[in-house]
Amino acid sequence: MATTSCGTCAKIVLFITNLIFWITGIILLGVGIWVTIDKTSLEFLTLFYHPSLKVLAYTLIGVGGFVTILGFIGCFGACHEQKWMIITYFIVVLLLLLVEIVCVILVFAFQSEVEKYVGDQLDDSVQKEYGLDGYDDVTTSIDALHITLKCCGKNNFTDWETSAWSKAKMNASTPFPISCCTTKEGSLEKLINNESVEPIDREACYAGSPNDFMNSEGCYDTLYEYFIDNLWIIGGIGIGIAVLQLFVLVLALSLLRNLKDDYE
């Protein structure tokens, strides 16, 4: 195969772009493996049990592997001017872009359902499951949520007054879990390792509510704000990826149009 000067330019840019894809895929693969191994990273997400969350890290590994392979196909196809590889690459990227558009539409279409699910799940965990026998994972997840986002209960710390945990322990001196107190550095790691969580000042935390030694804000609003704050970052990255995909589609099409058989 040979190319025109325009095709050569498209070939070089396509190769460089897919080299970046390949490196990005390796990074995603590494992050997915890291999240799988390091349980302290997303411990509180186990609270919102759902098949999609259960395989979050494995999905990240799958995406990383897919992007790595796609980047390799793009690099190899452009470098060696393999027409069938470039066509395969073009079709896969186009399908991927269409799937991303559908996913974005679905996220906005079912936004209220997702918010309700998270709110209901958090309420059930606080009111009916925390601290009870058979719900150790829920207890750990709620504590991790308190420590990670510096919050307490679903709406605020008073949610614990009507909880099954509060009724079971019958202790007015500790109206909310100790994880609602501001804790010392390294508390999350201790929690994951089944060690006791140490508040900065236990006595001051339970002296009166609210105070500077406890987390008084509810976890639902804090969690929502956490995702909204990161949504702009995710959205920006998503838009950037979509633009990049359109760019490589144009490059692949340009290279295909300018490829010439050696006998021509």
PDB file of N, CA, C and O in Angstrom, residues 7-58:
ATOM      1  N   GLY A   7      -2.766  11.478   2.910  1.00  0.00           N
ATOM      2  CA  GLY A   7      -2.901  10.207   3.612  1.00  0.00           C
ATOM      3  C   GLY A   7      -1.765   9.975   4.584  1.00  0.00           C
ATOM      4  O   GLY A   7      -1.955   9.425   5.671  1.00  0.00           O
ATOM      5  N   THR A   8      -0.562  10.397   4.202  1.00  0.00           N
ATOM      6  CA  THR A   8       0.598  10.258   5.082  1.00  0.00           C
ATOM      7  C   THR A   8       0.415  11.070   6.358  1.00  0.00           C
ATOM      8  O   THR A   8       0.733  10.616   7.460  1.00  0.00           O
ATOM      9  N   CYS A   9      -0.110  12.274   6.198  1.00  0.00           N
ATOM     10  CA  CYS A   9      -0.382  13.138   7.358  1.00  0.00           C
ATOM     11  C   CYS A   9      -1.414  12.485   8.283  1.00  0.00           C
ATOM     12  O   CYS A   9      -1.227  12.447   9.505  1.00  0.00           O
ATOM     13  N   ALA A  10      -2.501  11.970   7.687  1.00  0.00           N
ATOM     14  CA  ALA A  10      -3.542  11.297   8.474  1.00  0.00           C
ATOM     15  C   ALA A  10      -2.971  10.070   9.170  1.00  0.00           C
ATOM     16  O   ALA A  10      -3.320   9.772  10.321  1.00  0.00           O
ATOM     17  N   LYS A  11      -2.076   9.355   8.477  1.00  0.00           N
ATOM     18  CA  LYS A  11      -1.455   8.156   9.027  1.00  0.00           C
ATOM     19  C   LYS A  11      -0.636   8.480  10.275  1.00  0.00           C
ATOM     20  O   LYS A  11      -0.742   7.798  11.304  1.00  0.00           O
ATOM     21  N   ILE A  12       0.160   9.552  10.204  1.00  0.00           N
ATOM     22  CA  ILE A  12       1.022   9.926  11.333  1.00  0.00           C
ATOM     23  C   ILE A  12       0.188  10.357  12.534  1.00  0.00           C
ATOM     24  O   ILE A  12       0.413   9.922  13.664  1.00  0.00           O
ATOM     25  N   VAL A  13      -0.806  11.216  12.267  1.00  0.00           N
ATOM     26  CA  VAL A  13      -1.651  11.718  13.366  1.00  0.00           C
ATOM     27  C   VAL A  13      -2.468  10.578  13.977  1.00  0.00           C
ATOM     28  O   VAL A  13      -2.639  10.503  15.195  1.00  0.00           O
ATOM     29  N   LEU A  14      -2.978   9.679  13.128  1.00  0.00           N
ATOM     30  CA  LEU A  14      -3.757   8.540  13.620  1.00  0.00           C
ATOM     31  C   LEU A  14      -2.895   7.628  14.485  1.00  0.00           C
ATOM     32  O   LEU A  14      -3.348   7.121  15.514  1.00  0.00           O
ATOM     33  N   PHE A  15      -1.644   7.434  14.070  1.00  0.00           N
ATOM     34  CA  PHE A  15      -0.727   6.603  14.848  1.00  0.00           C
ATOM     35  C   PHE A  15      -0.472   7.217  16.221  1.00  0.00           C
ATOM     36  O   PHE A  15      -0.539   6.527  17.255  1.00  0.00           O
ATOM     37  N   ILE A  16      -0.190   8.511  16.258  1.00  0.00           N
ATOM     38  CA  ILE A  16       0.096   9.192  17.528  1.00  0.00           C
ATOM     39  C   ILE A  16      -1.127   9.166  18.446  1.00  0.00           C
ATOM     40  O   ILE A  16      -1.026   8.903  19.648  1.00  0.00           O
ATOM     41  N   THR A  17      -2.302   9.429  17.858  1.00  0.00           N
ATOM     42  CA  THR A  17      -3.545   9.439  18.645  1.00  0.00           C
ATOM     43  C   THR A  17      -3.810   8.082  19.266  1.00  0.00           C
ATOM     44  O   THR A  17      -4.180   7.975  20.439  1.00  0.00           O
ATOM     45  N   ASN A  18      -3.610   7.021  18.488  1.00  0.00           N
ATOM     46  CA  ASN A  18      -3.870   5.685  19.010  1.00  0.00           C
ATOM     47  C   ASN A  18      -2.789   5.213  19.961  1.00  0.00           C
ATOM     48  O   ASN A  18      -3.049   4.352  20.804  1.00  0.00           O
ATOM     49  N   LEU A  19      -1.616   5.779  19.851  1.00  0.00           N
ATOM     50  CA  LEU A  19      -0.579   5.507  20.843  1.00  0.00           C
ATOM     51  C   LEU A  19      -1.026   6.048  22.202  1.00  0.00           C
ATOM     52  O   LEU A  19      -0.835   5.402  23.240  1.00  0.00           O
ATOM     53  N   ILE A  20      -1.665   7.229  22.171  1.00  0.00           N
ATOM     54  CA  ILE A  20      -2.225   7.815  23.394  1.00  0.00           C
ATOM     55  C   ILE A  20      -3.354   6.929  23.924  1.00  0.00           C
ATOM     56  O   ILE A  20      -3.465   6.699  25.130  1.00  0.00           O
ATOM     57  N   PHE A  21      -4.211   6.439  23.012  1.00  0.00           N
ATOM     58  CA  PHE A  21      -5.283   5.512  23.398  1.00  0.00           C
ATOM     59  C   PHE A  21      -4.704   4.285  24.106  1.00  0.00           C
ATOM     60  O   PHE A  21      -5.217   3.828  25.124  1.00  0.00           O
ATOM     61  N   TRP A  22      -3.647   3.744  23.519  1.00  0.00           N
ATOM     62  CA  TRP A  22      -3.028   2.540  24.052  1.00  0.00           C
ATOM     63  C   TRP A  22      -2.501   2.775  25.464  1.00  0.00           C
ATOM     64  O   TRP A  22      -2.723   1.958  26.367  1.00  0.00           O
ATOM     65  N   ILE A  23      -1.834   3.904  25.659  1.00  0.00           N
ATOM     66  CA  ILE A  23      -1.297   4.251  26.978  1.00  0.00           C
ATOM     67  C   ILE A  23      -2.442   4.468  27.975  1.00  0.00           C
ATOM     68  O   ILE A  23      -2.384   4.012  29.129  1.00  0.00           O
ATOM     69  N   THR A  24      -3.530   5.147  27.511  1.00  0.00           N
ATOM     70  CA  THR A  24      -4.697   5.380  28.367  1.00  0.00           C
ATOM     71  C   THR A  24      -5.332   4.062  28.790  1.00  0.00           C
ATOM     72  O   THR A  24      -5.749   3.902  29.943  1.00  0.00           O
ATOM     73  N   GLY A  25      -5.401   3.131  27.856  1.00  0.00           N
ATOM     74  CA  GLY A  25      -5.965   1.815  28.169  1.00  0.00           C
ATOM     75  C   GLY A  25      -5.180   1.102  29.248  1.00  0.00           C
ATOM     76  O   GLY A  25      -5.758   0.493  30.155  1.00  0.00           O
ATOM     77  N   ILE A  26      -3.867   1.202  29.176  1.00  0.00           N
ATOM     78  CA  ILE A  26      -3.013   0.574  30.189  1.00  0.00           C
ATOM     79  C   ILE A  26      -3.250   1.226  31.551  1.00  0.00           C
ATOM     80  O   ILE A  26      -3.302   0.546  32.588  1.00  0.00           O
ATOM     81  N   ILE A  27      -3.425   2.563  31.560  1.00  0.00           N
ATOM     82  CA  ILE A  27      -3.688   3.285  32.816  1.00  0.00           C
ATOM     83  C   ILE A  27      -5.015   2.834  33.414  1.00  0.00           C
ATOM     84  O   ILE A  27      -5.112   2.564  34.623  1.00  0.00           O
ATOM     85  N   LEU A  28      -6.072   2.754  32.579  1.00  0.00           N
ATOM     86  CA  LEU A  28      -7.379   2.303  33.060  1.00  0.00           C
ATOM     87  C   LEU A  28      -7.299   0.880  33.602  1.00  0.00           C
ATOM     88  O   LEU A  28      -7.914   0.554  34.626  1.00  0.00           O
ATOM     89  N   LEU A  29      -6.550   0.058  32.917  1.00  0.00           N
ATOM     90  CA  LEU A  29      -6.356  -1.324  33.352  1.00  0.00           C
ATOM     91  C   LEU A  29      -5.699  -1.348  34.731  1.00  0.00           C
ATOM     92  O   LEU A  29      -6.113  -2.102  35.629  1.00  0.00           O
ATOM     93  N   GLY A  30      -4.694  -0.490  34.904  1.00  0.00           N
ATOM     94  CA  GLY A  30      -3.999  -0.412  36.182  1.00  0.00           C
ATOM     95  C   GLY A  30      -4.897   0.088  37.299  1.00  0.00           C
ATOM     96  O   GLY A  30      -4.865  -0.432  38.423  1.00  0.00           O
ATOM     97  N   VAL A  31      -5.730   1.116  36.992  1.00  0.00           N
ATOM     98  CA  VAL A  31      -6.653   1.665  37.991  1.00  0.00           C
ATOM     99  C   VAL A  31      -7.668   0.606  38.409  1.00  0.00           C
ATOM    100  O   VAL A  31      -8.001   0.470  39.593  1.00  0.00           O
ATOM    101  N   GLY A  32      -8.188  -0.140  37.430  1.00  0.00           N
ATOM    102  CA  GLY A  32      -9.155  -1.187  37.717  1.00  0.00           C
ATOM    103  C   GLY A  32      -8.577  -2.253  38.631  1.00  0.00           C
ATOM    104  O   GLY A  32      -9.223  -2.698  39.587  1.00  0.00           O
ATOM    105  N   ILE A  33      -7.350  -2.649  38.367  1.00  0.00           N
ATOM    106  CA  ILE A  33      -6.681  -3.641  39.209  1.00  0.00           C
ATOM    107  C   ILE A  33      -6.433  -3.073  40.602  1.00  0.00           C
ATOM    108  O   ILE A  33      -6.616  -3.753  41.616  1.00  0.00           O
ATOM    109  N   TRP A  34      -6.051  -1.797  40.664  1.00  0.00           N
ATOM    110  CA  TRP A  34      -5.790  -1.132  41.954  1.00  0.00           C
ATOM    111  C   TRP A  34      -7.053  -1.083  42.813  1.00  0.00           C
ATOM    112  O   TRP A  34      -7.016  -1.377  44.004  1.00  0.00           O
ATOM    113  N   VAL A  35      -8.187  -0.708  42.178  1.00  0.00           N
ATOM    114  CA  VAL A  35      -9.455  -0.631  42.913  1.00  0.00           C
ATOM    115  C   VAL A  35      -9.863  -2.011  43.408  1.00  0.00           C
ATOM    116  O   VAL A  35     -10.416  -2.165  44.500  1.00  0.00           O
ATOM    117  N   THR A  36      -9.585  -3.036  42.610  1.00  0.00           N
ATOM    118  CA  THR A  36      -9.925  -4.406  43.001  1.00  0.00           C
ATOM    119  C   THR A  36      -9.119  -4.856  44.210  1.00  0.00           C
ATOM    120  O   THR A  36      -9.646  -5.489  45.127  1.00  0.00           O
ATOM    121  N   ILE A  37      -7.845  -4.491  44.223  1.00  0.00           N
ATOM    122  CA  ILE A  37      -6.955  -4.925  45.306  1.00  0.00           C
ATOM    123  C   ILE A  37      -7.107  -4.060  46.551  1.00  0.00           C
ATOM    124  O   ILE A  37      -7.179  -4.561  47.669  1.00  0.00           O
ATOM    125  N   ASP A  38      -7.195  -2.722  46.361  1.00  0.00           N
ATOM    126  CA  ASP A  38      -7.268  -1.787  47.485  1.00  0.00           C
ATOM    127  C   ASP A  38      -8.710  -1.592  47.908  1.00  0.00           C
ATOM    128  O   ASP A  38      -9.430  -0.779  47.344  1.00  0.00           O
ATOM    129  N   LYS A  39      -9.170  -2.316  48.924  1.00  0.00           N
ATOM    130  CA  LYS A  39     -10.558  -2.290  49.358  1.00  0.00           C
ATOM    131  C   LYS A  39     -10.957  -0.968  50.017  1.00  0.00           C
ATOM    132  O   LYS A  39     -12.139  -0.670  50.132  1.00  0.00           O
ATOM    133  N   THR A  40      -9.993  -0.185  50.470  1.00  0.00           N
ATOM    134  CA  THR A  40     -10.328   1.068  51.144  1.00  0.00           C
ATOM    135  C   THR A  40     -10.765   2.143  50.161  1.00  0.00           C
ATOM    136  O   THR A  40     -11.344   3.147  50.562  1.00  0.00           O
ATOM    137  N   SER A  41     -10.520   1.948  48.874  1.00  0.00           N
ATOM    138  CA  SER A  41     -10.814   2.978  47.883  1.00  0.00           C
ATOM    139  C   SER A  41     -12.298   3.267  47.752  1.00  0.00           C
ATOM    140  O   SER A  41     -12.724   4.421  47.777  1.00  0.00           O
ATOM    141  N   LEU A  42     -13.108   2.223  47.579  1.00  0.00           N
ATOM    142  CA  LEU A  42     -14.540   2.410  47.333  1.00  0.00           C
ATOM    143  C   LEU A  42     -15.376   1.564  48.289  1.00  0.00           C
ATOM    144  O   LEU A  42     -16.415   1.038  47.912  1.00  0.00           O
ATOM    145  N   GLU A  43     -14.936   1.443  49.520  1.00  0.00           N
ATOM    146  CA  GLU A  43     -15.606   0.570  50.474  1.00  0.00           C
ATOM    147  C   GLU A  43     -17.073   0.933  50.663  1.00  0.00           C
ATOM    148  O   GLU A  43     -17.944   0.073  50.715  1.00  0.00           O
ATOM    149  N   PHE A  44     -17.385   2.242  50.752  1.00  0.00           N
ATOM    150  CA  PHE A  44     -18.760   2.629  51.049  1.00  0.00           C
ATOM    151  C   PHE A  44     -19.717   2.334  49.908  1.00  0.00           C
ATOM    152  O   PHE A  44     -20.931   2.313  50.098  1.00  0.00           O
ATOM    153  N   LEU A  45     -19.203   2.062  48.698  1.00  0.00           N
ATOM    154  CA  LEU A  45     -20.084   1.760  47.574  1.00  0.00           C
ATOM    155  C   LEU A  45     -20.768   0.403  47.723  1.00  0.00           C
ATOM    156  O   LEU A  45     -21.773   0.144  47.078  1.00  0.00           O
ATOM    157  N   THR A  46     -20.230  -0.463  48.580  1.00  0.00           N
ATOM    158  CA  THR A  46     -20.880  -1.754  48.794  1.00  0.00           C
ATOM    159  C   THR A  46     -22.232  -1.579  49.465  1.00  0.00           C
ATOM    160  O   THR A  46     -23.063  -2.486  49.461  1.00  0.00           O
ATOM    161  N   LEU A  47     -22.458  -0.404  50.057  1.00  0.00           N
ATOM    162  CA  LEU A  47     -23.748  -0.099  50.681  1.00  0.00           C
ATOM    163  C   LEU A  47     -24.861  -0.130  49.649  1.00  0.00           C
ATOM    164  O   LEU A  47     -25.964  -0.607  49.907  1.00  0.00           O
ATOM    165  N   PHE A  48     -24.591   0.415  48.466  1.00  0.00           N
ATOM    166  CA  PHE A  48     -25.598   0.498  47.410  1.00  0.00           C
ATOM    167  C   PHE A  48     -25.444  -0.707  46.490  1.00  0.00           C
ATOM    168  O   PHE A  48     -25.028  -0.583  45.345  1.00  0.00           O
ATOM    169  N   TYR A  49     -25.748  -1.889  47.063  1.00  0.00           N
ATOM    170  CA  TYR A  49     -25.557  -3.128  46.310  1.00  0.00           C
ATOM    171  C   TYR A  49     -26.398  -3.123  45.050  1.00  0.00           C
ATOM    172  O   TYR A  49     -27.597  -2.895  45.073  1.00  0.00           O
ATOM    173  N   HIS A  50     -25.719  -3.343  43.947  1.00  0.00           N
ATOM    174  CA  HIS A  50     -26.366  -3.419  42.638  1.00  0.00           C
ATOM    175  C   HIS A  50     -25.392  -4.149  41.729  1.00  0.00           C
ATOM    176  O   HIS A  50     -24.178  -3.976  41.861  1.00  0.00           O
ATOM    177  N   PRO A  51     -25.894  -4.987  40.822  1.00  0.00           N
ATOM    178  CA  PRO A  51     -24.985  -5.722  39.949  1.00  0.00           C
ATOM    179  C   PRO A  51     -23.966  -4.840  39.238  1.00  0.00           C
ATOM    180  O   PRO A  51     -22.810  -5.232  39.062  1.00  0.00           O
ATOM    181  N   SER A  52     -24.370  -3.624  38.824  1.00  0.00           N
ATOM    182  CA  SER A  52     -23.446  -2.736  38.109  1.00  0.00           C
ATOM    183  C   SER A  52     -22.323  -2.250  39.012  1.00  0.00           C
ATOM    184  O   SER A  52     -21.186  -2.044  38.563  1.00  0.00           O
ATOM    185  N   LEU A  53     -22.626  -2.067  40.312  1.00  0.00           N
ATOM    186  CA  LEU A  53     -21.600  -1.635  41.247  1.00  0.00           C
ATOM    187  C   LEU A  53     -20.724  -2.808  41.671  1.00  0.00           C
ATOM    188  O   LEU A  53     -19.535  -2.647  41.927  1.00  0.00           O
ATOM    189  N   LYS A  54     -21.331  -3.979  41.718  1.00  0.00           N
ATOM    190  CA  LYS A  54     -20.593  -5.175  42.142  1.00  0.00           C
ATOM    191  C   LYS A  54     -19.437  -5.460  41.206  1.00  0.00           C
ATOM    192  O   LYS A  54     -18.383  -5.942  41.622  1.00  0.00           O
ATOM    193  N   VAL A  55     -19.626  -5.157  39.925  1.00  0.00           N
ATOM    194  CA  VAL A  55     -18.576  -5.446  38.942  1.00  0.00           C
ATOM    195  C   VAL A  55     -17.896  -4.168  38.452  1.00  0.00           C
ATOM    196  O   VAL A  55     -17.314  -4.136  37.370  1.00  0.00           O
ATOM    197  N   LEU A  56     -17.959  -3.108  39.279  1.00  0.00           N
ATOM    198  CA  LEU A  56     -17.388  -1.818  38.882  1.00  0.00           C
ATOM    199  C   LEU A  56     -15.919  -1.936  38.496  1.00  0.00           C
ATOM    200  O   LEU A  56     -15.503  -1.495  37.416  1.00  0.00           O
ATOM    201  N   ALA A  57     -15.135  -2.516  39.383  1.00  0.00           N
ATOM    202  CA  ALA A  57     -13.700  -2.623  39.131  1.00  0.00           C
ATOM    203  C   ALA A  57     -13.414  -3.519  37.932  1.00  0.00           C
ATOM    204  O   ALA A  57     -12.529  -3.216  37.120  1.00  0.00           O
ATOM    205  N   TYR A  58     -14.176  -4.611  37.804  1.00  0.00           N
ATOM    206  CA  TYR A  58     -13.962  -5.533  36.683  1.00  0.00           C
ATOM    207  C   TYR A  58     -14.351  -4.900  35.349  1.00  0.00           C
ATOM    208  O   TYR A  58     -13.747  -5.173  34.316  1.00  0.00           O
TER     209      TYR A  58
END
